[in-house]
Amino acid sequence: MKPIQPISPRLPCLPAAAPASERTAYQTISAVVGSSHYRALSDDALKDEDNAAWVLGLDPDVKQAWLDRIRWIRIVDRLAENERIEPHERRFSRFMEAWRLLRSRGFVDPSCPFASELSAIRALWLRDAIGPGHDPPADQDDMQVRALAAWDAYLRALADYHAPGLLIRTMKEHDTMLARLSGHIFQLVPFLTKEHWDAAGEFGRLDQFFNNLRDMQEDADRGLCYLPEEELTRHGVTRAQVISGRCVELPGYQRLMRSWLEEVMPSLYARAAPFIGARGLHPSLEIMREWSLRRYARIARVFRATGFDHRRFPARYWAEVRRDLAERRQLPRAHPA
């Protein structure tokens, strides 16, 4: 059984909708972090609202720290997707070239289209660094070093997992993918301490599991299936059947999805238990954890309610998200630290 985390009845609140005369001034988090910038596999605006709308209710300084990281993570993710569908633009490649220049020489070309993001990253994580392959100064903050390593690892993962013809063969490869993507993302969040570093990575692994479950149809529309080949074979299902949707009525697919939610999912919850039960987190991390756990529960519930039919899942799930976001904007305003 997965560990059950008690959740406060006080939900994270969102800024109330502005009066009609002022609505042009109201911005969603997706507008702030550029969820729709660049042409990518999908528009990530609603995903970012679902994942992180709670950030808008934070106090200004805390909110800005979160928005900065979310913006950096979102922009490189969209650039990697853009390179798959518009390879001639080389946007992700050009970002990586600029990043390598920054890492090796500490220099940001002001004409680079990503100069503002790179300059902000340099100010936060590279203020004392002297380039890869060198020992950092003795007084360099350990969390700065860890975050920089996690960022480098995340960039490498984006390059690997957006490569054409990607195939996840085994459960071990699948587990590695979860860690290399969201596992590293959750180690980039602000206000994380060394005490909770490893636990945050495991919580990120759980997060990527749910992202993949949520996006099964979106991925299928683009010829992608992240279910490991060995599990598909074991249950007599093919990638082509998942991508086409013909799998849904197959007994083997139903068995696979039951095991996915009744065996794989609980094992990931168990690994994430140190973060789920962690005490002493920054208040904003506690809100993130609570919001995320509610999102995971919603994804699993809707997936079960649709009979594991990833074709029907998006319409029902995103309708619930829109309704929940609207309702939370009507709650009395909270003042998290």
mmCIF file of N, CA and C in Angstrom, residues 87-145:
data_model
loop_
_atom_site.group_PDB
_atom_site.id
_atom_site.type_symbol
_atom_site.label_atom_id
_atom_site.label_comp_id
_atom_site.label_asym_id
_atom_site.label_seq_id
_atom_site.Cartn_x
_atom_site.Cartn_y
_atom_site.Cartn_z
ATOM 1 N N PRO A 87 13.893 21.197 -36.585
ATOM 2 C CA PRO A 87 15.323 20.993 -36.349
ATOM 3 C C PRO A 87 16.210 22.035 -37.010
ATOM 4 N N HIS A 88 15.731 22.623 -38.100
ATOM 5 C CA HIS A 88 16.536 23.623 -38.802
ATOM 6 C C HIS A 88 16.741 24.885 -37.969
ATOM 7 N N GLU A 89 15.844 25.141 -36.997
ATOM 8 C CA GLU A 89 15.986 26.335 -36.159
ATOM 9 C C GLU A 89 17.109 26.184 -35.127
ATOM 10 N N ARG A 90 17.381 24.945 -34.710
ATOM 11 C CA ARG A 90 18.481 24.642 -33.781
ATOM 12 C C ARG A 90 18.401 25.459 -32.485
ATOM 13 N N ARG A 91 17.204 25.691 -32.001
ATOM 14 C CA ARG A 91 17.084 26.560 -30.820
ATOM 15 C C ARG A 91 17.696 25.907 -29.579
ATOM 16 N N PHE A 92 17.406 24.636 -29.369
ATOM 17 C CA PHE A 92 17.988 23.962 -28.201
ATOM 18 C C PHE A 92 19.507 23.850 -28.361
ATOM 19 N N SER A 93 19.960 23.538 -29.557
ATOM 20 C CA SER A 93 21.408 23.443 -29.797
ATOM 21 C C SER A 93 22.096 24.775 -29.528
ATOM 22 N N ARG A 94 21.464 25.860 -29.941
ATOM 23 C CA ARG A 94 22.066 27.182 -29.714
ATOM 24 C C ARG A 94 22.060 27.544 -28.235
ATOM 25 N N PHE A 95 21.009 27.126 -27.530
ATOM 26 C CA PHE A 95 21.014 27.344 -26.082
ATOM 27 C C PHE A 95 22.171 26.579 -25.450
ATOM 28 N N MET A 96 22.351 25.318 -25.863
ATOM 29 C CA MET A 96 23.411 24.499 -25.279
ATOM 30 C C MET A 96 24.793 25.067 -25.610
ATOM 31 N N GLU A 97 24.956 25.600 -26.786
ATOM 32 C CA GLU A 97 26.234 26.237 -27.130
ATOM 33 C C GLU A 97 26.497 27.438 -26.229
ATOM 34 N N ALA A 98 25.454 28.232 -26.005
ATOM 35 C CA ALA A 98 25.599 29.398 -25.123
ATOM 36 C C ALA A 98 25.854 28.963 -23.684
ATOM 37 N N TRP A 99 25.204 27.871 -23.273
ATOM 38 C CA TRP A 99 25.411 27.367 -21.918
ATOM 39 C C TRP A 99 26.842 26.849 -21.734
ATOM 40 N N ARG A 100 27.348 26.122 -22.717
ATOM 41 C CA ARG A 100 28.727 25.627 -22.614
ATOM 42 C C ARG A 100 29.729 26.778 -22.574
ATOM 43 N N LEU A 101 29.446 27.852 -23.315
ATOM 44 C CA LEU A 101 30.301 29.032 -23.272
ATOM 45 C C LEU A 101 30.288 29.652 -21.878
ATOM 46 N N LEU A 102 29.119 29.714 -21.301
ATOM 47 C CA LEU A 102 29.003 30.258 -19.949
ATOM 48 C C LEU A 102 29.739 29.378 -18.946
ATOM 49 N N ARG A 103 29.595 28.061 -19.069
ATOM 50 C CA ARG A 103 30.243 27.147 -18.125
ATOM 51 C C ARG A 103 31.762 27.187 -18.251
ATOM 52 N N SER A 104 32.263 27.342 -19.466
ATOM 53 C CA SER A 104 33.712 27.280 -19.660
ATOM 54 C C SER A 104 34.400 28.614 -19.440
ATOM 55 N N ARG A 105 33.706 29.709 -19.779
ATOM 56 C CA ARG A 105 34.358 31.020 -19.723
ATOM 57 C C ARG A 105 33.631 32.037 -18.865
ATOM 58 N N GLY A 106 32.475 31.673 -18.356
ATOM 59 C CA GLY A 106 31.708 32.607 -17.538
ATOM 60 C C GLY A 106 31.134 33.758 -18.323
ATOM 61 N N PHE A 107 31.005 33.576 -19.640
ATOM 62 C CA PHE A 107 30.606 34.679 -20.517
ATOM 63 C C PHE A 107 29.225 34.428 -21.098
ATOM 64 N N VAL A 108 28.402 35.484 -21.123
ATOM 65 C CA VAL A 108 27.098 35.454 -21.777
ATOM 66 C C VAL A 108 27.119 36.480 -22.898
ATOM 67 N N ASP A 109 26.913 36.016 -24.110
ATOM 68 C CA ASP A 109 26.843 36.906 -25.260
ATOM 69 C C ASP A 109 25.544 37.716 -25.167
ATOM 70 N N PRO A 110 25.622 39.037 -25.049
ATOM 71 C CA PRO A 110 24.399 39.841 -24.901
ATOM 72 C C PRO A 110 23.464 39.741 -26.094
ATOM 73 N N SER A 111 23.977 39.308 -27.260
ATOM 74 C CA SER A 111 23.109 39.165 -28.431
ATOM 75 C C SER A 111 22.392 37.817 -28.454
ATOM 76 N N CYS A 112 22.736 36.929 -27.540
ATOM 77 C CA CYS A 112 22.105 35.611 -27.464
ATOM 78 C C CYS A 112 20.635 35.785 -27.078
ATOM 79 N N PRO A 113 19.703 35.085 -27.735
ATOM 80 C CA PRO A 113 18.282 35.247 -27.394
ATOM 81 C C PRO A 113 17.945 34.774 -25.988
ATOM 82 N N PHE A 114 18.845 34.046 -25.361
ATOM 83 C CA PHE A 114 18.604 33.541 -24.008
ATOM 84 C C PHE A 114 19.500 34.235 -22.980
ATOM 85 N N ALA A 115 19.982 35.410 -23.334
ATOM 86 C CA ALA A 115 20.952 36.094 -22.479
ATOM 87 C C ALA A 115 20.396 36.399 -21.097
ATOM 88 N N SER A 116 19.131 36.804 -21.015
ATOM 89 C CA SER A 116 18.581 37.173 -19.704
ATOM 90 C C SER A 116 18.489 35.958 -18.796
ATOM 91 N N GLU A 117 18.041 34.807 -19.349
ATOM 92 C CA GLU A 117 17.954 33.594 -18.536
ATOM 93 C C GLU A 117 19.344 33.116 -18.115
ATOM 94 N N LEU A 118 20.274 33.112 -19.043
ATOM 95 C CA LEU A 118 21.628 32.658 -18.729
ATOM 96 C C LEU A 118 22.306 33.572 -17.714
ATOM 97 N N SER A 119 22.068 34.865 -17.829
ATOM 98 C CA SER A 119 22.659 35.804 -16.866
ATOM 99 C C SER A 119 22.094 35.577 -15.475
ATOM 100 N N ALA A 120 20.804 35.296 -15.390
ATOM 101 C CA ALA A 120 20.183 35.037 -14.094
ATOM 102 C C ALA A 120 20.714 33.740 -13.489
ATOM 103 N N ILE A 121 20.880 32.706 -14.321
ATOM 104 C CA ILE A 121 21.440 31.444 -13.825
ATOM 105 C C ILE A 121 22.874 31.657 -13.347
ATOM 106 N N ARG A 122 23.647 32.416 -14.099
ATOM 107 C CA ARG A 122 25.021 32.708 -13.683
ATOM 108 C C ARG A 122 25.047 33.400 -12.329
ATOM 109 N N ALA A 123 24.158 34.347 -12.138
ATOM 110 C CA ALA A 123 24.136 35.089 -10.876
ATOM 111 C C ALA A 123 23.786 34.192 -9.702
ATOM 112 N N LEU A 124 22.963 33.172 -9.935
ATOM 113 C CA LEU A 124 22.522 32.314 -8.842
ATOM 114 C C LEU A 124 23.468 31.149 -8.588
ATOM 115 N N TRP A 125 23.874 30.435 -9.635
ATOM 116 C CA TRP A 125 24.595 29.174 -9.468
ATOM 117 C C TRP A 125 26.042 29.215 -9.917
ATOM 118 N N LEU A 126 26.433 30.257 -10.644
ATOM 119 C CA LEU A 126 27.789 30.290 -11.184
ATOM 120 C C LEU A 126 28.592 31.473 -10.667
ATOM 121 N N ARG A 127 28.129 32.078 -9.611
ATOM 122 C CA ARG A 127 28.808 33.289 -9.153
ATOM 123 C C ARG A 127 30.229 33.001 -8.679
ATOM 124 N N ASP A 128 30.492 31.754 -8.215
ATOM 125 C CA ASP A 128 31.838 31.409 -7.757
ATOM 126 C C ASP A 128 32.487 30.329 -8.603
ATOM 127 N N ALA A 129 31.765 29.818 -9.601
ATOM 128 C CA ALA A 129 32.286 28.687 -10.361
ATOM 129 C C ALA A 129 33.361 29.143 -11.342
ATOM 130 N N ILE A 130 34.278 28.245 -11.648
ATOM 131 C CA ILE A 130 35.360 28.580 -12.575
ATOM 132 C C ILE A 130 35.394 27.609 -13.750
ATOM 133 N N GLY A 131 34.312 26.869 -13.956
ATOM 134 C CA GLY A 131 34.235 25.991 -15.116
ATOM 135 C C GLY A 131 34.232 24.532 -14.734
ATOM 136 N N PRO A 132 33.677 23.695 -15.593
ATOM 137 C CA PRO A 132 33.621 22.262 -15.319
ATOM 138 C C PRO A 132 35.004 21.641 -15.303
ATOM 139 N N GLY A 133 35.157 20.593 -14.516
ATOM 140 C CA GLY A 133 36.441 19.920 -14.446
ATOM 141 C C GLY A 133 37.392 20.531 -13.444
ATOM 142 N N HIS A 134 36.951 21.556 -12.766
ATOM 143 C CA HIS A 134 37.790 22.218 -11.755
ATOM 144 C C HIS A 134 37.105 22.115 -10.400
ATOM 145 N N ASP A 135 37.906 22.090 -9.362
ATOM 146 C CA ASP A 135 37.342 22.084 -8.017
ATOM 147 C C ASP A 135 36.780 23.461 -7.709
ATOM 148 N N PRO A 136 35.593 23.518 -7.105
ATOM 149 C CA PRO A 136 35.033 24.813 -6.740
ATOM 150 C C PRO A 136 35.807 25.412 -5.577
ATOM 151 N N PRO A 137 35.735 26.707 -5.405
ATOM 152 C CA PRO A 137 36.380 27.323 -4.255
ATOM 153 C C PRO A 137 35.914 26.680 -2.964
ATOM 154 N N ALA A 138 36.780 26.657 -1.967
ATOM 155 C CA ALA A 138 36.466 25.979 -0.714
ATOM 156 C C ALA A 138 35.232 26.539 -0.041
ATOM 157 N N ASP A 139 34.980 27.827 -0.238
ATOM 158 C CA ASP A 139 33.848 28.446 0.446
ATOM 159 C C ASP A 139 32.576 28.443 -0.414
ATOM 160 N N GLN A 140 32.621 27.778 -1.579
ATOM 161 C CA GLN A 140 31.429 27.781 -2.428
ATOM 162 C C GLN A 140 30.315 26.989 -1.757
ATOM 163 N N ASP A 141 29.121 27.511 -1.803
ATOM 164 C CA ASP A 141 27.979 26.889 -1.171
ATOM 165 C C ASP A 141 27.710 25.516 -1.775
ATOM 166 N N ASP A 142 27.577 24.509 -0.905
ATOM 167 C CA ASP A 142 27.390 23.142 -1.391
ATOM 168 C C ASP A 142 26.098 22.995 -2.181
ATOM 169 N N MET A 143 25.037 23.667 -1.777
ATOM 170 C CA MET A 143 23.781 23.558 -2.498
ATOM 171 C C MET A 143 23.869 24.216 -3.871
ATOM 172 N N GLN A 144 24.698 25.236 -3.986
ATOM 173 C CA GLN A 144 24.945 25.860 -5.287
ATOM 174 C C GLN A 144 25.594 24.849 -6.232
ATOM 175 N N VAL A 145 26.569 24.111 -5.722
ATOM 176 C CA VAL A 145 27.250 23.098 -6.520
ATOM 177 C C VAL A 145 26.277 21.999 -6.925
#
